[in-house]
Amino acid sequence: MTTRAINLRIGAFLVIVLSAVALLSLVWTPYDHTMLSVTEKFRPTSAAHWLGTDQLGRDVLSLLMAASVNSLAVAFIAVGVGGAIGTALGLTASACGGWVETAIMRLADLGFAFPALLFAIMLAAAFGPSLSNAILAIAFINVPIFARVARGAANQIWTRDYVLAGRAAGASQFSLTVEHVLPNISAALIVQATIEFAVAILAEAALSYLGLGAQPPMPSWGRMLNEAQTLMYLAPQLAIYPGLCIIAAVLGFGLLGDGLRDVSDPRLARGRA
Amino acid sequence: MSVLLDIRGVTRRYPRPRKRLFQEEAPLVAVDNVSVQIAQGRTLGIVGESGSGKSTLARMVMAFEAPDAGEVLFEGKNIHALTRRELQALRPEFQMIFQDPFGSLDPRRSVGWSVAQPLRAAGRTADPALIARTLEQVGLRAADVDRFPHQFSGGQRQRIAIARAIVTRPKLLVADEAVSALDVSVRAQILNLLMDLQEEMGLGILFISHDLAVVSSLCDDLLVLRNGVVVEQGSAAGILNAPGHEYTHTLLTAARLELQGEGAA
């Protein structure tokens, strides 16, 4: 088995497990993750609490499971919204060319120059910290990324003879974009989306860690890390578990994205006759 | 016989990047003051080596780009002066076949989809019976509509491309090196197909090639281009029998050598 097949498999495995756990947590968790219990504080691993309990007596496994939904949902919405807007902008730039293309891409450069964290802090300062503002900030950083990827890939497709044949047939720029360009760059976009998914999960964790994302009582791996850091010597496992979850999620989507990229590389996918 | 395509003094220049700060580089003249006509049902061959401006001329005839000087009249209408809508309405009348049969069909689209594209773009209904008939006309099977380009050989793909080009019953067909990428035996089949279609539909054909041997079998008239300039122009038979320019002579000799080589192989 080649390295890239291994990457793809490990990535796919992690992503599938994570998604399954997240789906499961929607209908079942061992305990209610909001249930506090003064008597059950800092319990170690046991048959009743597989991963023990935290400083408020909540079941850690339940918390982690519930937080996984939060993580995936944030990444899904943020990458979806940012990716859709970015792709539309990139396709527009590529189809129009000229000053429209220049204007859109310079705006994208401007977006790149703006750190997501800074933007999130700005939003928090203006509208108060909330998960929706965190989503907005993560979506915002995805717009220029997808604009660039879409435009670069689309520019390649525009030079193909079949697009020219479409023009000769009389198809408009819009229908050429929808019928030829978008389907033929979809592989590149899916790969990028998978990789950005990993980045978004990390960003959500970072923002929640800073208190700019999920607000209590909404569970979040980032906030669990934050709450655990003062207890590092007392109960290091409270920081380790969410940390491992973040690593697994980021690694999973990262490897899956890399693997998909390798597989979708047209030079490897099909040799020309 | 009525004039279908009238190319009048067409010039196309491409700017070249500067090499010195204060001295502008002279533009590359890809096509220099070329005038030629195609009558209905006739074939004009444009020959010349790579970089002689053949394809640029084809791109201007197809209105993919506009000339810097001169005009291209299709049935008396200057196609570069039309509005986008008018041009779109006229496009079914002149269609194009490309060199690379692997690149000119979208790999993600079925044969039927690709062949029907000009009909859809013109706002006509893509009648399945018409698509089937067109496929049969170019020597494919009606059942091929649901198959995808990668399931066909180069020659078959070129037939698909031809089907797409003739589905709107155009008056002019621009073939840019349409057989250059094909095997010799397949090449002859495609050339025969083009000649049959011309007879059937009264097509005017603008046939671009670097290969005089191919051109001689198909064309009524000939235009020899070199570095964008017309070297020789006239009836194909006249030029091929008695080339008036050394360049044409060189091209002819090269074509004969190639023929001999193919005969020996």
Coordinates of C-alpha atoms in Angstrom, one line a residue:
Chain A
M1 CA 0.0 0.0 0.0
T2 CA 1.4 3.4 -0.9
T3 CA 1.8 6.2 1.6
R4 CA -1.0 8.2 0.1
A5 CA -3.4 5.3 0.3
I6 CA -2.5 4.9 4.0
N7 CA -3.0 8.7 4.6
L8 CA -6.4 8.5 2.9
R9 CA -7.4 5.5 4.9
I10 CA -6.3 6.8 8.3
G11 CA -8.0 10.1 7.5
A12 CA -11.2 8.5 6.4
F13 CA -11.2 6.3 9.4
L14 CA -10.8 9.2 11.9
V15 CA -13.4 11.3 10.1
I16 CA -15.9 8.4 10.0
V17 CA -15.4 7.6 13.7
L18 CA -15.7 11.3 14.6
S19 CA -18.8 11.8 12.5
A20 CA -20.4 8.6 14.0
V21 CA -19.7 9.8 17.5
A22 CA -21.1 13.2 16.8
L23 CA -24.3 11.6 15.3
L24 CA -24.6 9.3 18.2
S25 CA -24.3 12.1 20.7
L26 CA -27.4 13.7 19.1
V27 CA -29.5 10.8 20.4
W28 CA -27.5 9.3 23.2
T29 CA -24.7 10.3 25.6
P30 CA -23.8 8.3 28.7
Y31 CA -25.0 11.2 30.9
D32 CA -26.5 14.6 30.4
H33 CA -23.4 16.7 29.8
T34 CA -25.0 19.7 31.6
M35 CA -25.7 17.7 34.7
L36 CA -23.5 19.0 37.6
S37 CA -22.8 17.0 40.6
V38 CA -20.7 18.3 43.6
T39 CA -20.2 14.9 45.0
E40 CA -18.9 13.4 41.7
K41 CA -16.0 15.9 41.1
F42 CA -12.7 14.8 39.7
R43 CA -13.6 11.1 39.5
P44 CA -11.0 9.0 37.7
T45 CA -11.8 6.5 35.0
S46 CA -14.3 4.0 36.1
A47 CA -17.1 1.8 34.8
A48 CA -19.6 4.5 35.5
H49 CA -17.6 7.3 34.0
W50 CA -15.3 5.9 31.3
L51 CA -13.2 9.1 31.1
G52 CA -14.0 10.3 34.6
T53 CA -15.6 13.6 35.6
D54 CA -14.5 17.2 35.6
Q55 CA -14.3 19.9 38.3
L56 CA -18.1 20.3 38.3
G57 CA -18.8 16.6 38.3
R58 CA -19.9 16.4 34.7
D59 CA -19.2 13.2 32.7
V60 CA -16.2 14.0 30.5
L61 CA -17.1 11.5 27.8
S62 CA -20.5 13.0 27.4
L63 CA -19.0 16.5 27.3
L64 CA -16.5 15.4 24.6
M65 CA -19.2 13.7 22.5
A66 CA -21.6 16.7 22.7
A67 CA -18.7 19.0 21.9
S68 CA -17.9 17.0 18.7
V69 CA -21.2 18.0 17.3
N70 CA -20.5 21.6 18.0
S71 CA -17.0 21.4 16.4
L72 CA -18.3 19.7 13.2
A73 CA -21.3 21.9 12.9
V74 CA -19.2 25.1 13.2
A75 CA -16.7 23.8 10.6
F76 CA -19.5 22.6 8.3
I77 CA -21.4 25.9 8.3
A78 CA -18.3 28.1 8.2
V79 CA -16.5 26.2 5.4
G80 CA -19.8 25.8 3.6
V81 CA -20.8 29.5 3.6
G82 CA -17.2 30.8 3.2
G83 CA -16.5 28.3 0.5
A84 CA -19.7 29.0 -1.5
I85 CA -19.1 32.7 -1.4
G86 CA -15.4 32.4 -2.2
T87 CA -16.1 29.9 -5.0
A88 CA -18.7 32.2 -6.6
L89 CA -16.3 35.1 -6.4
G90 CA -13.4 33.1 -7.9
L91 CA -15.6 31.8 -10.7
T92 CA -16.8 35.3 -11.4
A93 CA -13.3 36.6 -11.5
S94 CA -12.2 33.9 -13.8
A95 CA -15.2 34.3 -16.1
C96 CA -15.1 38.1 -16.4
G97 CA -11.3 38.6 -16.4
G98 CA -10.0 42.2 -16.8
W99 CA -10.6 44.7 -14.1
V100 CA -13.3 42.6 -12.4
E101 CA -10.8 39.8 -11.9
T102 CA -8.2 42.2 -10.6
A103 CA -10.6 43.8 -8.2
I104 CA -11.9 40.6 -6.8
M105 CA -8.4 39.1 -6.4
R106 CA -7.0 42.2 -4.7
L107 CA -10.0 42.1 -2.3
A108 CA -9.1 38.5 -1.7
D109 CA -5.5 39.6 -0.9
L110 CA -6.9 42.0 1.6
G111 CA -8.9 39.2 3.2
F112 CA -5.8 37.1 3.4
A113 CA -4.0 39.9 5.2
F114 CA -6.7 39.9 7.9
P115 CA -6.0 37.3 10.7
A116 CA -9.1 35.4 11.6
L117 CA -8.4 35.7 15.3
L118 CA -8.2 39.5 15.0
F119 CA -11.4 39.5 13.0
A120 CA -13.1 37.3 15.7
I121 CA -11.9 39.6 18.5
M122 CA -13.2 42.6 16.5
L123 CA -16.6 41.0 16.1
A124 CA -16.6 40.0 19.8
A125 CA -15.8 43.5 20.8
A126 CA -18.6 44.9 18.6
F127 CA -21.3 42.4 19.1
G128 CA -20.2 40.4 22.1
P129 CA -18.6 36.9 22.0
S130 CA -20.8 34.2 20.6
L131 CA -20.6 31.1 18.5
S132 CA -22.3 32.7 15.5
N133 CA -19.6 35.4 15.5
A134 CA -16.9 32.7 15.6
I135 CA -18.6 31.0 12.6
L136 CA -18.7 34.3 10.8
A137 CA -15.0 34.9 11.4
I138 CA -14.1 31.4 10.2
A139 CA -16.3 31.7 7.2
F140 CA -14.7 35.1 6.5
I141 CA -11.1 33.6 6.3
N142 CA -12.4 30.9 3.9
V143 CA -13.8 33.3 1.4
P144 CA -10.4 34.5 0.0
I145 CA -9.0 31.0 0.2
F146 CA -11.7 29.5 -2.0
A147 CA -11.8 32.5 -4.3
R148 CA -8.1 31.9 -5.0
V149 CA -8.4 28.1 -5.5
A150 CA -11.6 28.4 -7.6
R151 CA -10.1 31.1 -9.8
G152 CA -6.8 29.3 -10.3
A153 CA -8.5 26.0 -11.2
A154 CA -11.1 27.8 -13.3
N155 CA -8.5 29.7 -15.3
Q156 CA -7.0 26.4 -16.3
I157 CA -10.4 25.0 -17.4
W158 CA -11.1 28.2 -19.5
T159 CA -8.2 27.4 -21.7
R160 CA -9.6 23.9 -22.6
D161 CA -10.8 23.3 -26.1
Y162 CA -14.2 22.0 -24.8
V163 CA -14.9 25.4 -23.3
L164 CA -13.9 27.1 -26.6
A165 CA -16.2 24.6 -28.3
G166 CA -19.0 25.7 -26.0
R167 CA -18.3 29.3 -26.9
A168 CA -18.4 28.4 -30.6
A169 CA -21.7 26.7 -29.8
G170 CA -22.9 30.0 -28.5
A171 CA -23.1 29.3 -24.8
S172 CA -23.0 32.3 -22.5
Q173 CA -20.2 32.9 -20.0
F174 CA -22.6 32.0 -17.2
S175 CA -23.6 28.6 -18.7
L176 CA -20.0 27.8 -19.6
T177 CA -19.1 28.4 -16.0
V178 CA -22.0 26.3 -14.6
E179 CA -21.8 23.5 -17.2
H180 CA -18.1 23.1 -17.8
V181 CA -16.0 25.0 -15.3
L182 CA -17.6 24.3 -12.0
P183 CA -18.0 20.5 -12.6
N184 CA -14.4 20.2 -13.7
I185 CA -13.0 22.1 -10.7
S186 CA -15.2 20.4 -8.1
A187 CA -12.5 17.9 -7.2
A188 CA -10.1 20.7 -6.3
L189 CA -12.8 22.4 -4.3
I190 CA -13.7 19.3 -2.4
V191 CA -10.1 18.7 -1.5
Q192 CA -9.7 22.3 -0.4
A193 CA -12.9 22.1 1.7
T194 CA -11.7 19.0 3.5
I195 CA -8.4 20.7 4.4
E196 CA -10.2 23.9 5.4
F197 CA -12.5 21.7 7.6
A198 CA -9.4 20.8 9.6
V199 CA -8.4 24.4 9.9
A200 CA -11.9 25.4 10.9
I201 CA -12.1 22.9 13.7
L202 CA -8.7 24.2 15.0
A203 CA -9.9 27.8 14.7
E204 CA -13.1 27.0 16.5
A205 CA -11.2 25.4 19.3
A206 CA -8.8 28.3 19.5
L207 CA -11.6 30.9 19.6
S208 CA -13.6 28.9 22.2
Y209 CA -10.4 28.6 24.2
L210 CA -10.1 32.4 24.2
G211 CA -13.7 32.7 25.2
L212 CA -14.7 34.1 21.8
G213 CA -16.6 31.0 20.6
A214 CA -19.0 28.7 22.3
Q215 CA -20.4 30.1 25.5
P216 CA -21.3 28.1 28.5
P217 CA -23.2 25.8 28.9
M218 CA -22.5 24.8 25.2
P219 CA -19.8 22.2 25.3
S220 CA -16.6 22.8 23.2
W221 CA -13.2 21.2 23.1
G222 CA -11.5 24.6 23.1
R223 CA -13.4 25.7 26.2
M224 CA -12.8 22.4 28.0
L225 CA -9.1 23.0 27.4
N226 CA -9.4 26.5 28.8
E227 CA -11.2 25.4 31.9
A228 CA -8.7 22.6 32.4
Q229 CA -5.6 24.6 32.3
T230 CA -5.9 26.0 35.8
L231 CA -6.2 22.3 37.0
M232 CA -3.3 21.0 35.0
Y233 CA -1.5 19.6 38.1
L234 CA -4.6 18.4 39.8
A235 CA -6.3 16.7 36.8
P236 CA -4.2 16.8 33.7
Q237 CA -6.5 14.3 31.9
L238 CA -9.1 17.1 31.7
A239 CA -6.8 18.9 29.3
I240 CA -5.5 15.8 27.6
Y241 CA -8.8 14.4 26.5
P242 CA -10.1 17.4 24.6
G243 CA -6.6 18.0 23.2
L244 CA -6.6 14.5 21.8
C245 CA -10.0 15.0 20.3
I246 CA -8.8 18.2 18.5
I247 CA -5.7 16.4 17.3
A248 CA -7.7 13.5 16.0
A249 CA -10.2 15.7 14.2
V250 CA -7.6 18.0 12.6
L251 CA -5.4 15.1 11.7
G252 CA -8.3 13.2 10.3
F253 CA -9.6 15.9 8.0
G254 CA -6.1 16.9 7.1
L255 CA -5.0 13.4 6.1
L256 CA -8.3 12.9 4.3
G257 CA -7.9 16.1 2.3
D258 CA -4.3 15.3 1.4
G259 CA -5.2 11.8 0.4
L260 CA -8.1 13.1 -1.7
R261 CA -5.8 15.6 -3.4
D262 CA -3.4 12.9 -4.3
V263 CA -6.2 10.6 -5.7
S264 CA -7.8 13.4 -7.6
D265 CA -4.6 14.5 -9.3
P266 CA -5.5 14.0 -12.9
R267 CA -1.9 13.0 -13.8
L268 CA -2.2 10.1 -11.4
A269 CA -5.9 9.4 -11.8
R270 CA -5.8 8.6 -15.5
G271 CA -3.0 8.4 -18.0
R272 CA -3.6 10.0 -21.4
A273 CA -3.7 7.7 -24.3
Chain B
M1 CA -22.0 31.3 -56.3
S2 CA -22.5 33.5 -53.3
V3 CA -19.7 34.6 -51.0
L4 CA -20.2 33.0 -47.6
L5 CA -17.2 34.4 -45.7
D6 CA -15.3 37.5 -46.7
I7 CA -12.1 38.3 -44.8
R8 CA -11.0 41.8 -45.6
G9 CA -7.6 43.1 -44.8
V10 CA -7.5 41.4 -41.4
T11 CA -4.6 42.2 -39.1
R12 CA -4.0 41.0 -35.6
R13 CA -1.1 42.1 -33.4
Y14 CA -0.1 40.9 -30.0
P15 CA 1.8 43.1 -27.6
R16 CA 5.2 41.8 -26.5
P17 CA 6.7 42.4 -23.1
R18 CA 9.2 45.2 -22.8
K19 CA 12.8 44.2 -22.7
R20 CA 14.1 47.8 -21.9
L21 CA 12.5 50.3 -19.7
F22 CA 12.2 53.2 -22.1
Q23 CA 11.8 51.3 -25.3
E24 CA 8.5 49.7 -26.2
E25 CA 8.8 46.3 -27.9
A26 CA 7.3 46.2 -31.4
P27 CA 4.1 44.0 -31.3
L28 CA 4.1 40.6 -32.8
V29 CA 2.0 40.7 -36.0
A30 CA 0.3 37.3 -36.0
V31 CA -1.8 38.0 -39.0
D32 CA -0.9 40.8 -41.4
N33 CA -3.5 42.2 -43.8
V34 CA -5.0 39.0 -45.0
S35 CA -7.9 39.0 -47.5
V36 CA -9.7 35.9 -48.7
Q37 CA -13.2 34.7 -49.5
I38 CA -15.0 31.4 -49.2
A39 CA -18.0 30.7 -51.4
Q40 CA -20.8 28.5 -50.4
G41 CA -20.0 24.8 -50.7
R42 CA -16.3 25.4 -51.3
T43 CA -13.3 24.6 -49.3
L44 CA -10.5 27.0 -48.6
G45 CA -7.3 25.5 -47.3
I46 CA -5.0 27.6 -45.2
V47 CA -1.5 26.2 -44.9
G48 CA 1.7 27.3 -43.2
E49 CA 4.1 26.1 -40.5
S50 CA 3.5 26.6 -36.8
G51 CA 3.3 30.2 -35.9
S52 CA 2.3 31.4 -39.3
G53 CA -1.0 32.8 -38.0
K54 CA -3.3 30.1 -39.2
S55 CA -5.0 29.5 -35.9
T56 CA -5.2 33.2 -35.1
L57 CA -7.1 33.7 -38.3
A58 CA -9.4 30.8 -37.3
R59 CA -10.0 32.4 -33.9
M60 CA -10.9 35.7 -35.6
V61 CA -13.3 33.9 -38.0
M62 CA -14.9 32.3 -35.0
A63 CA -15.1 35.7 -33.3
F64 CA -13.1 34.4 -30.3
E65 CA -11.0 37.5 -30.8
A66 CA -11.3 40.6 -32.8
P67 CA -8.9 41.9 -35.4
D68 CA -6.9 45.1 -34.9
A69 CA -7.7 46.1 -38.4
G70 CA -9.9 44.8 -41.2
E71 CA -13.2 43.0 -40.9
V72 CA -14.6 39.5 -41.2
L73 CA -18.0 39.4 -43.0
F74 CA -20.2 36.4 -42.7
E75 CA -22.9 36.6 -45.3
G76 CA -22.3 40.3 -45.5
K77 CA -22.4 40.9 -41.7
N78 CA -19.3 42.1 -39.9
I79 CA -19.3 39.5 -37.1
H80 CA -17.1 41.7 -34.8
A81 CA -19.5 44.6 -35.0
L82 CA -22.4 42.5 -33.8
T83 CA -23.8 42.8 -30.3
R84 CA -23.3 39.7 -28.1
R85 CA -27.0 38.7 -28.6
E86 CA -26.8 39.1 -32.4
L87 CA -23.5 37.1 -32.5
Q88 CA -25.1 34.4 -30.4
A89 CA -28.0 34.2 -32.8
L90 CA -25.6 33.9 -35.7
R91 CA -23.3 31.2 -34.1
P92 CA -25.3 28.2 -35.3
E93 CA -24.4 29.2 -38.8
F94 CA -20.7 28.8 -38.4
Q95 CA -19.1 26.1 -36.3
M96 CA -15.7 24.7 -35.5
I97 CA -13.8 21.5 -35.2
F98 CA -10.7 21.5 -33.0
Q99 CA -7.4 19.8 -33.4
D100 CA -7.3 17.7 -30.2
P101 CA -10.3 15.3 -30.1
F102 CA -9.3 14.5 -26.5
G103 CA -9.5 18.1 -25.4
S104 CA -12.5 19.4 -27.3
L105 CA -15.1 17.2 -25.5
D106 CA -15.8 17.7 -21.8
P107 CA -14.9 14.5 -20.1
R108 CA -17.7 14.8 -17.6
R109 CA -20.4 15.2 -20.3
S110 CA -22.1 12.5 -22.3
V111 CA -21.8 12.4 -26.1
G112 CA -25.5 13.4 -26.4
W113 CA -25.0 16.3 -24.1
S114 CA -22.0 17.6 -26.0
V115 CA -23.7 17.2 -29.4
A116 CA -26.8 18.9 -28.3
Q117 CA -24.9 21.9 -26.8
P118 CA -25.2 24.2 -29.8
L119 CA -28.9 23.5 -30.0
R120 CA -29.4 24.4 -26.4
A121 CA -27.3 27.5 -26.6
A122 CA -29.4 28.7 -29.6
G123 CA -32.5 28.1 -27.5
R124 CA -33.7 25.3 -29.7
T125 CA -35.1 22.0 -28.3
A126 CA -32.5 19.3 -28.4
D127 CA -34.7 16.7 -30.2
P128 CA -33.3 13.2 -29.5
A129 CA -34.2 12.1 -33.0
L130 CA -32.1 14.9 -34.5
I131 CA -29.2 14.0 -32.2
A132 CA -29.5 10.4 -33.2
R133 CA -29.7 11.2 -36.8
T134 CA -26.6 13.5 -36.6
L135 CA -24.6 10.8 -34.9
E136 CA -25.5 8.3 -37.6
Q137 CA -24.6 10.9 -40.2
V138 CA -21.0 11.0 -38.9
G139 CA -20.8 7.3 -38.7
L140 CA -21.6 6.7 -35.1
R141 CA -24.5 4.8 -33.6
A142 CA -27.6 6.5 -32.2
A143 CA -27.0 4.4 -29.0
D144 CA -23.8 6.3 -28.4
V145 CA -25.6 9.3 -26.9
D146 CA -25.3 8.0 -23.4
R147 CA -21.7 7.1 -23.6
F148 CA -18.8 9.3 -22.5
P149 CA -15.8 10.6 -24.5
H150 CA -13.2 8.3 -22.8
Q151 CA -15.0 5.3 -24.2
F152 CA -14.1 6.3 -27.7
S153 CA -11.0 6.3 -29.9
G154 CA -9.5 9.5 -31.2
G155 CA -11.1 9.1 -34.6
Q156 CA -14.5 8.4 -33.1
R157 CA -14.1 11.4 -30.8
Q158 CA -13.4 13.6 -33.8
R159 CA -16.6 12.2 -35.3
I160 CA -18.4 13.3 -32.2
A161 CA -16.9 16.8 -32.5
I162 CA -18.0 16.9 -36.1
A163 CA -21.5 15.9 -35.1
R164 CA -21.6 18.7 -32.6
A165 CA -20.4 21.1 -35.3
I166 CA -23.0 20.1 -37.8
V167 CA -26.0 19.6 -35.6
T168 CA -27.3 23.1 -36.2
R169 CA -26.9 22.7 -40.0
P170 CA -24.3 25.4 -40.3
K171 CA -23.2 27.0 -43.5
L172 CA -19.5 27.3 -42.6
L173 CA -17.3 24.8 -40.8
V174 CA -13.9 25.9 -39.5
A175 CA -11.6 23.0 -39.1
D176 CA -8.4 23.9 -37.3
E177 CA -5.9 21.0 -37.8
A178 CA -8.9 18.7 -37.5
V179 CA -7.0 15.6 -38.6
S180 CA -3.5 16.4 -37.5
A181 CA -3.8 14.4 -34.3
L182 CA -5.2 11.3 -36.0
D183 CA -3.6 8.2 -37.4
V184 CA -3.1 8.2 -41.2
S185 CA -5.8 5.6 -41.9
V186 CA -8.3 7.4 -39.5
R187 CA -7.3 10.7 -41.1
A188 CA -8.5 9.5 -44.5
Q189 CA -11.8 8.4 -43.0
I190 CA -12.4 11.8 -41.4
L191 CA -11.4 13.7 -44.5
N192 CA -13.9 11.5 -46.5
L193 CA -16.6 12.2 -43.9
L194 CA -16.0 16.0 -44.3
M195 CA -16.2 15.8 -48.0
D196 CA -19.4 13.7 -47.8
L197 CA -20.9 16.2 -45.4
Q198 CA -19.9 19.1 -47.6
E199 CA -21.7 17.5 -50.6
E200 CA -24.7 16.7 -48.5
M201 CA -25.1 20.0 -46.7
G202 CA -23.4 22.4 -49.1
L203 CA -21.0 23.4 -46.3
G204 CA -18.3 26.0 -46.9
I205 CA -15.2 24.7 -45.1
L206 CA -12.2 26.7 -43.8
F207 CA -9.6 24.0 -43.5
I208 CA -6.5 24.8 -41.6
S209 CA -3.5 22.5 -41.8
H210 CA 0.3 22.5 -41.8
D211 CA 0.1 19.4 -44.1
L212 CA -0.1 20.1 -47.8
A213 CA -0.8 16.5 -48.6
V214 CA -4.0 16.6 -46.6
V215 CA -5.0 20.0 -48.0
S216 CA -4.5 18.9 -51.6
S217 CA -7.0 16.1 -51.3
L218 CA -9.8 18.3 -49.9
C219 CA -9.4 22.0 -50.9
D220 CA -10.6 24.0 -53.9
D221 CA -8.6 27.1 -53.0
L222 CA -5.5 27.7 -51.1
L223 CA -3.9 30.4 -49.0
V224 CA -0.3 30.0 -48.0
L225 CA 0.7 31.9 -44.8
R226 CA 4.1 32.6 -43.5
N227 CA 4.7 34.7 -40.4
G228 CA 1.2 36.1 -40.8
V229 CA 1.7 37.3 -44.4
V230 CA 0.1 35.8 -47.4
V231 CA 2.8 34.1 -49.5
E232 CA 0.6 32.7 -52.2
Q233 CA -3.1 32.5 -52.9
G234 CA -5.3 30.9 -55.6
S235 CA -6.8 27.7 -56.8
A236 CA -5.4 24.6 -54.9
A237 CA -4.6 22.7 -58.1
G238 CA -2.8 25.6 -59.6
I239 CA -0.6 26.2 -56.5
L240 CA 0.1 22.5 -55.9
N241 CA 1.1 21.9 -59.6
A242 CA 3.2 25.0 -60.0
P243 CA 4.1 26.7 -56.7
G244 CA 4.9 30.3 -57.3
H245 CA 6.9 30.9 -54.2
E246 CA 9.9 29.1 -52.7
Y247 CA 8.2 28.7 -49.4
T248 CA 5.3 26.8 -50.9
H249 CA 7.8 24.7 -52.8
T250 CA 9.5 23.9 -49.5
L251 CA 6.2 22.9 -47.9
L252 CA 5.3 20.7 -50.9
T253 CA 8.7 18.9 -50.8
A254 CA 8.3 18.3 -47.1
A255 CA 4.8 16.9 -47.7
R256 CA 6.0 14.6 -50.5
L257 CA 8.9 13.3 -48.3
E258 CA 6.4 12.6 -45.5
L259 CA 4.1 10.7 -47.9
Q260 CA 7.0 8.6 -49.1
G261 CA 8.0 8.0 -45.5
E262 CA 4.5 6.8 -44.7
G263 CA 4.4 4.7 -47.8
A264 CA 7.6 3.0 -46.9
A265 CA 6.5 2.4 -43.3

